[in-house]
Short mmCIF file of C-alpha atoms and ligand atoms in Angstrom, two decimals:
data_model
loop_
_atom_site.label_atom_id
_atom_site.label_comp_id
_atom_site.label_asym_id
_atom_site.label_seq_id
_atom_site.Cartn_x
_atom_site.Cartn_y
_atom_site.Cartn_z
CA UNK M 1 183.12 188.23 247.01
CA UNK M 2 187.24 188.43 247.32
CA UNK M 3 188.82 185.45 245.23
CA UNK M 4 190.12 184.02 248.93
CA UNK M 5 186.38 183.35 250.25
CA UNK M 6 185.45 181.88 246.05
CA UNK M 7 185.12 177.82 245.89
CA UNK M 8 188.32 178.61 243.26
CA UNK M 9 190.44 178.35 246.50
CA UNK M 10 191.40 174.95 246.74
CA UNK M 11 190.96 175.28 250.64
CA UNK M 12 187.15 176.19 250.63
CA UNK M 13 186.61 173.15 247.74
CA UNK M 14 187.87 170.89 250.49
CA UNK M 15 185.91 172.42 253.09
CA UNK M 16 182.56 171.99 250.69
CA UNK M 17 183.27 168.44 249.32
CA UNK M 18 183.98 167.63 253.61
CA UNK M 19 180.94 169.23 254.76
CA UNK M 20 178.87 167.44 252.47
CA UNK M 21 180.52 164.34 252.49
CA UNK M 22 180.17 164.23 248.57
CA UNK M 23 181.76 161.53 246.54
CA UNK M 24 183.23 162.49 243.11
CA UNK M 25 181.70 160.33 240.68
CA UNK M 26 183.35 159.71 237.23
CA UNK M 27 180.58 158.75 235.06
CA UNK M 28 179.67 162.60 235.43
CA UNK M 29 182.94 163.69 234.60
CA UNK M 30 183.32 165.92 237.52
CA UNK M 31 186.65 167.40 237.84
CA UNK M 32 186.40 171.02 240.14
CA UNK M 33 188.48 173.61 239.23
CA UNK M 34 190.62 175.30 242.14
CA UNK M 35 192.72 177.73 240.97
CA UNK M 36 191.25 181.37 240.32
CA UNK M 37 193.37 182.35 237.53
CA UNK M 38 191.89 179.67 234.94
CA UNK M 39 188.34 181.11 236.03
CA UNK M 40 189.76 184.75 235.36
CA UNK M 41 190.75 183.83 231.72
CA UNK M 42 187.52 181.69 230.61
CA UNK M 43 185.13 184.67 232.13
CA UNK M 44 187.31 186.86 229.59
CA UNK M 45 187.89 184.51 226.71
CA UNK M 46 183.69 184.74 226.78
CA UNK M 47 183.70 188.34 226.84
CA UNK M 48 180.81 188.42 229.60
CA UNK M 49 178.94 191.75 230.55
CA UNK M 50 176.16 192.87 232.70
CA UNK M 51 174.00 192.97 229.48
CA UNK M 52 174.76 188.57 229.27
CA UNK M 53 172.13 185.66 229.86
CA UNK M 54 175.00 182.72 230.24
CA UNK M 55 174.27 179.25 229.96
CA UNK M 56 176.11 176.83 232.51
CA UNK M 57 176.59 173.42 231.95
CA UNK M 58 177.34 171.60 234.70
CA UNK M 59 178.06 174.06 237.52
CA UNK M 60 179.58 170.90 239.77
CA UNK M 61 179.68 172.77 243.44
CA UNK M 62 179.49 176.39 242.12
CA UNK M 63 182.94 177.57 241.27
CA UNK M 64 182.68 178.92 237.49
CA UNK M 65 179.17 179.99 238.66
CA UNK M 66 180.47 182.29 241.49
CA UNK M 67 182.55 184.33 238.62
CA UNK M 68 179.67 184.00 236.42
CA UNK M 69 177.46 185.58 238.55
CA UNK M 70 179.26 188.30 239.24
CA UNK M 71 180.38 189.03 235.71
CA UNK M 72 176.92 188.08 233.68
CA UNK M 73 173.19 189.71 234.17
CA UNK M 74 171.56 186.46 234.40
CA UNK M 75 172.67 182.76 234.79
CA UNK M 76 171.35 179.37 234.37
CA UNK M 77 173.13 176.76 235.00
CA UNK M 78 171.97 172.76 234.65
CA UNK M 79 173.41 170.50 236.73
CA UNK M 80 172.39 166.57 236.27
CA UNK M 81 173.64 165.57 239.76
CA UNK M 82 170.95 165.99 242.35
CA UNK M 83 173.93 165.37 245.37
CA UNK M 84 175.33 168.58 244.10
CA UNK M 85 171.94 170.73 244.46
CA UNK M 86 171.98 171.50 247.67
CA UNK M 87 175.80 171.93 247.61
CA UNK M 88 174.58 175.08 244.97
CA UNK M 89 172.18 176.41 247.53
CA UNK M 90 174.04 177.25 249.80
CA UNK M 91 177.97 178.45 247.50
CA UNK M 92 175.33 180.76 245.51
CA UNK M 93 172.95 182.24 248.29
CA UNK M 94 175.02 185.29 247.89
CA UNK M 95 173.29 185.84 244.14
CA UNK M 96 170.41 186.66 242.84
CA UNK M 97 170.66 186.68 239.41
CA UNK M 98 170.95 182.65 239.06
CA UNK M 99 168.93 179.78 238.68
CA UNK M 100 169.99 176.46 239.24
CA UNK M 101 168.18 173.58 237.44
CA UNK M 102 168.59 169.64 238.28
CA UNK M 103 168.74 168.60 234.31
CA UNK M 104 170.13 166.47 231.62
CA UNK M 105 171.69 169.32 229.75
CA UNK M 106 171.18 166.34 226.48
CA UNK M 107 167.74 166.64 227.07
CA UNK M 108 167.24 169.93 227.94
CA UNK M 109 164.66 172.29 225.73
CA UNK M 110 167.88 174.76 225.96
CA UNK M 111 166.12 177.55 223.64
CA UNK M 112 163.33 177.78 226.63
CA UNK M 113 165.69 178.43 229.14
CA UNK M 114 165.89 182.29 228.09
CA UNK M 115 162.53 182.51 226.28
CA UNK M 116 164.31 183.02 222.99
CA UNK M 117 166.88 185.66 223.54
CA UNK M 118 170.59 185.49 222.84
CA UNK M 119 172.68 183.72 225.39
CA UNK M 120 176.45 182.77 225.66
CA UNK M 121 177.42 179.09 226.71
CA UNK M 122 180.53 178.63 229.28
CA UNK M 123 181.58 175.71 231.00
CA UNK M 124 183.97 173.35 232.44
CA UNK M 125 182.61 170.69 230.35
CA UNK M 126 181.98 166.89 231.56
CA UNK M 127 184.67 165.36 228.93
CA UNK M 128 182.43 162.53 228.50
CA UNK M 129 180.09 164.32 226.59
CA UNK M 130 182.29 167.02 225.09
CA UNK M 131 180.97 166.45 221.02
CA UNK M 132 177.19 165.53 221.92
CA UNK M 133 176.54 169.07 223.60
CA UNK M 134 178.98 171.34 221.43
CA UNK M 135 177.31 169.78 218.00
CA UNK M 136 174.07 169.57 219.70
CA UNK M 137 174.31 173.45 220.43
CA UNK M 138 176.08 174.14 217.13
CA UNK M 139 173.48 172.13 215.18
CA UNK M 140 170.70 173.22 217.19
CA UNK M 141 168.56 176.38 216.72
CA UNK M 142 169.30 177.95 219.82
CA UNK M 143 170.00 181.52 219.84
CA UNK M 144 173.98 181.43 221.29
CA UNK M 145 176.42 183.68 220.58
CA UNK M 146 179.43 181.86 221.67
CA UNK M 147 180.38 179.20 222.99
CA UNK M 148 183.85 179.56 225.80
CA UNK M 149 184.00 175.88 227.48
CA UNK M 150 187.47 173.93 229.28
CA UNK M 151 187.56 170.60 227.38
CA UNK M 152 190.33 167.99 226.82
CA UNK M 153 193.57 169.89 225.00
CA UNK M 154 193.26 167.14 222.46
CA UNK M 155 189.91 168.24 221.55
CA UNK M 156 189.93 171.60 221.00
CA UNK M 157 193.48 170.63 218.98
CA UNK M 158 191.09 168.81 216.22
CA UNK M 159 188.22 171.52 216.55
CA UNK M 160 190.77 174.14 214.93
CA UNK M 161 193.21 171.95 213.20
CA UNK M 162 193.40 172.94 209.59
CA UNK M 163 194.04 171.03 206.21
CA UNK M 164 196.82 168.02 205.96
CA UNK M 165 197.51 167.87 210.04
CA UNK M 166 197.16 164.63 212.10
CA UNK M 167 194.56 166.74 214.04
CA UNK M 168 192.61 167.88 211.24
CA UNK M 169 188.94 165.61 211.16
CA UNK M 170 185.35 165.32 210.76
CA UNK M 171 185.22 167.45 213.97
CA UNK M 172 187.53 169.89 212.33
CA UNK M 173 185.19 170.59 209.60
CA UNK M 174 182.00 170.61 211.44
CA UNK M 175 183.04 173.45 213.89
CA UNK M 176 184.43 175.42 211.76
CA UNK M 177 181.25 175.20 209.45
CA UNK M 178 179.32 176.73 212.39
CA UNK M 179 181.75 178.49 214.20
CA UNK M 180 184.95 180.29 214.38
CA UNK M 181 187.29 178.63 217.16
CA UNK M 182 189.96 180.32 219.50
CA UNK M 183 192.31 178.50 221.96
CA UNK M 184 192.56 180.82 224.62
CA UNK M 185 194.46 178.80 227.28
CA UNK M 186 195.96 175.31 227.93
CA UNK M 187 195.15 174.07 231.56
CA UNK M 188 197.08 171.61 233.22
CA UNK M 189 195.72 168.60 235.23
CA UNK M 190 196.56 170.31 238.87
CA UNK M 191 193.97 172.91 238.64
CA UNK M 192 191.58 170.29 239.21
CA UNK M 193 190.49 168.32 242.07
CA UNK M 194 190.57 165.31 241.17
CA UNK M 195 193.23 165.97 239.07
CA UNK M 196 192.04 164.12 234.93
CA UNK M 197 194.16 162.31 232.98
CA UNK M 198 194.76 164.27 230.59
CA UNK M 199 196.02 168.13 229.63
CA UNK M 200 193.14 170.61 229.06
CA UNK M 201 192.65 173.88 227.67
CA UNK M 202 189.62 176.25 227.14
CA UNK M 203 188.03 177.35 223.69
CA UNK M 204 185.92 179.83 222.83
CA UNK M 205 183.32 178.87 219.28
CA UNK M 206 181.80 181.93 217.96
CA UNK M 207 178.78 181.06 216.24
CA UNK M 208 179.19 182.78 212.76
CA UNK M 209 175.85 184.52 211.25
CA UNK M 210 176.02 182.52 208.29
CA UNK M 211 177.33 178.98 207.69
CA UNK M 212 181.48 179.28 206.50
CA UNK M 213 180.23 177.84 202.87
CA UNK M 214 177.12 177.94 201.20
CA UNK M 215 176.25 174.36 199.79
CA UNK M 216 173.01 173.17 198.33
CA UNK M 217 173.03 169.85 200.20
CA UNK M 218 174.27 169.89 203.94
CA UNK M 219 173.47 166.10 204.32
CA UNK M 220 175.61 165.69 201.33
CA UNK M 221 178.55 167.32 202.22
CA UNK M 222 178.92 165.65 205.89
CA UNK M 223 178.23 162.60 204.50
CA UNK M 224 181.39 162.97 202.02
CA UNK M 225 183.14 164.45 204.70
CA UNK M 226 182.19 161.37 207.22
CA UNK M 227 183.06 158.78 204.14
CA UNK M 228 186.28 161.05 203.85
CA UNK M 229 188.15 160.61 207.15
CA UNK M 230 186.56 157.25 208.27
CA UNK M 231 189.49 155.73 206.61
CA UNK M 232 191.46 158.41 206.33
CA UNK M 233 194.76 156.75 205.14
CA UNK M 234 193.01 155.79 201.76
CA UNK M 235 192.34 157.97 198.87
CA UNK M 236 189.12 160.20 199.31
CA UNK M 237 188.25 158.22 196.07
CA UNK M 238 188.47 154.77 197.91
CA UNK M 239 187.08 156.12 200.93
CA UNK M 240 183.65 157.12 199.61
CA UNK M 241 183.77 153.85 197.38
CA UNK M 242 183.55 151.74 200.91
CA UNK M 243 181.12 154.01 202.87
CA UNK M 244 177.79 152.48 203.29
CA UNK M 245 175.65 155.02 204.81
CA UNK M 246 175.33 157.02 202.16
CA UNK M 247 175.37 156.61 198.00
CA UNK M 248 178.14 158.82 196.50
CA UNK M 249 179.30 157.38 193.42
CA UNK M 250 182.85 156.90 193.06
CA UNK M 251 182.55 157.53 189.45
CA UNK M 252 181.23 160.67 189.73
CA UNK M 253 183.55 162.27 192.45
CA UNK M 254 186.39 161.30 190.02
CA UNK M 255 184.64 163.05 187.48
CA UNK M 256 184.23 166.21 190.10
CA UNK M 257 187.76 166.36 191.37
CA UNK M 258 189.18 166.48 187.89
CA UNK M 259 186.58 168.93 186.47
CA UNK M 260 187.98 170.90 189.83
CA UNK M 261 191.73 170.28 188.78
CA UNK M 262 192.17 168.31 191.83
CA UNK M 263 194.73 165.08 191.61
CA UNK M 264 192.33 162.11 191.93
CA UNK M 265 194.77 160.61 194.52
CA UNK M 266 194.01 162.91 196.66
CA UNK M 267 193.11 161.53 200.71
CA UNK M 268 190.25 163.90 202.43
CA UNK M 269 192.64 164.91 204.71
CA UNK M 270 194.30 167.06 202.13
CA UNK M 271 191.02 169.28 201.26
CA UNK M 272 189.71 172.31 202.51
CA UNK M 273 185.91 173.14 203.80
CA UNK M 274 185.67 175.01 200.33
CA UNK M 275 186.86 172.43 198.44
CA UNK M 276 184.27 169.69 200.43
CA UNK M 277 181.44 172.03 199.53
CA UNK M 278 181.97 172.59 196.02
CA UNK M 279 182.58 168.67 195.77
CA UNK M 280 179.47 168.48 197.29
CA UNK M 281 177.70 170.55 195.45
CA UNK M 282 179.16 168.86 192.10
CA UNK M 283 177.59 165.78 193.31
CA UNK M 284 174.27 167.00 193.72
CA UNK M 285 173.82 168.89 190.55
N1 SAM U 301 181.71 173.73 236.73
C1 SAM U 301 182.33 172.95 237.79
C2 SAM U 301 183.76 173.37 237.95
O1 SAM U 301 184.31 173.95 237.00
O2 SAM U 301 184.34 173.14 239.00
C3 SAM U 301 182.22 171.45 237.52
C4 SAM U 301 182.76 170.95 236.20
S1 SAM U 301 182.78 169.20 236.05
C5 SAM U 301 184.09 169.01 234.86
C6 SAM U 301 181.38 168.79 235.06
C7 SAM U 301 180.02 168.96 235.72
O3 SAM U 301 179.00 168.59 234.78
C8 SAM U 301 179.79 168.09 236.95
O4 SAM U 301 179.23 168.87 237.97
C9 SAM U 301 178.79 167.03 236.47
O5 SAM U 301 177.97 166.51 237.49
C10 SAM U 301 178.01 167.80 235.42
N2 SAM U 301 177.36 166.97 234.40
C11 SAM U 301 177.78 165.78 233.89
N3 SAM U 301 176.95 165.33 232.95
C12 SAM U 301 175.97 166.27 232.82
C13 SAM U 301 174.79 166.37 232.01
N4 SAM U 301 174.49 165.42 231.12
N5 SAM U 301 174.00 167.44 232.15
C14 SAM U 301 174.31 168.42 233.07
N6 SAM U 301 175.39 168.38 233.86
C15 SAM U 301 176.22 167.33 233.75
#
């Protein structure tokens, strides 16, 4: 189909959203793109071929899909608004190769969906929901390669933010545990209709075959890395010494850092993924 006739002209959006008479709701988060360009780059930030099952989430009235389709051997995409489904029926009667289903993509069995085989994951995320799907997925067992999605700028700032910046977090850490992140284009607020708040931009999180660091106790090292940057003004010392959830012994991180020639002042801001693993794995010895 020529990029005039796509739902990524603003023009045919309107005509949709009109002939439906559909309301925009916010508690889904749905902001449409209409602009063809931003599809162009996140079908080729996620490298899609004929050969690729892709995993929509949240395929709103179809746009991303259309692309999709065209680019992808096979794709599913879940949609949790019913008002949109047959809005989908009739913007993707053109292909055959997807399937639409009328889910909660939270409580989706996702690894069903393509019967075990490898998939990607691209979207124009819901914002509201961003972390809960990407850690779900990256936690998960599902069998994704890659993960390209639009999310808020801000966002994808902290998922590849890097020691001692005012970006760099839990979040930080956590993706690139899994993954290995790649910014491949900020998106402003008019290629949307409506238009968010704020600035977005689209990132693509290969999965990596093997965790970044080996540690012996996963549940230990989040937990010192939660403890770390839930006050993250104070000293990683002071920081674990007032987090709850878990016992880490102040004593015996002081012990740790030195033994790692690591200044005991030191705020979990300041340290590496390495350097949170092999404190970890001090701690558990
Ligand atoms: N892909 C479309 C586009 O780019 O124009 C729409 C993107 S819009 C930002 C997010 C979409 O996710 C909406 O269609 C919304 O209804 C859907 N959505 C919100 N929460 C969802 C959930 N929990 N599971 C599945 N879809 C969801």
């Amino acid at each position: 189909m020529e990029d005039k006739n796509k739902l990524s002209n603003p023009q045919k959006t309107i005509e949709v959203i009109q002939k439906y008479n559909f309301n925009f709701k916010k508690s889904f988060g749905q902001n449409f793109l209409i602009d063809s360009h931003v599809t162009d780059k996140i079908i080729r930030a996620a490298e899609i071929g004929k050969d690729d099952n892709v995993l929509e989430i949240g395929p709103g009235i179809g746009t991303l899909t259309q692309y999709l389709a065209e680019a992808a051997g096979r794709v599913v995409a879940v949609e949790i608004d019913e008002k949109l489904i047959p809005v989908l029926e009739e913007t993707l009667s053109g292909y055959d190769n997807v399937k639409v289903i009328n889910e909660d993509i939270l409580k989706c069995d996702i690894d069903s969906i393509f019967g075990g085989k490898p998939f990607k994951v691209v979207a124009n995320l819901p914002y509201y929901i961003t972390t809960p799907i990407i850690m779900g997925l990256l936690e998960g067992k599902s069998h994704f390669d890659s993960i390209t999605v639009m999310i808020q700028k801000e966002v994808a700032d902290r998922m590849k933010a890097g020691p001692g910046t005012k970006d760099y977090g839990a979040l930080s850490l956590a993706v690139q545990y899994y993954a290995e992140p790649y910014l491949a284009a900020n998106v402003p607020p008019n290629c949307f209709i409506p238009r968010p708040a704020v600035g977005s931009a689209v990132i693509r999180l290969k999965r990596l075959e093997e965790p970044r660091v080996a540690v012996k106790d996963e549940k230990l090292l989040f937990g010192l890395i939660r403890a770390a940057f839930m006050e993250r003004r104070k000293t990683l010392l002071n920081a674990v010494k007032n987090y709850r959830e878990m016992d880490i012994s102040k004593e015996k991180v002081e012990e740790a850092l030195v033994k790692m020639s690591i200044d005991t002042r030191i705020r979990g801001e300041a340290l590496t993924l390495e350097q949170f693993a092999k404190l970890s794995d001090m701690l558990s010895e």
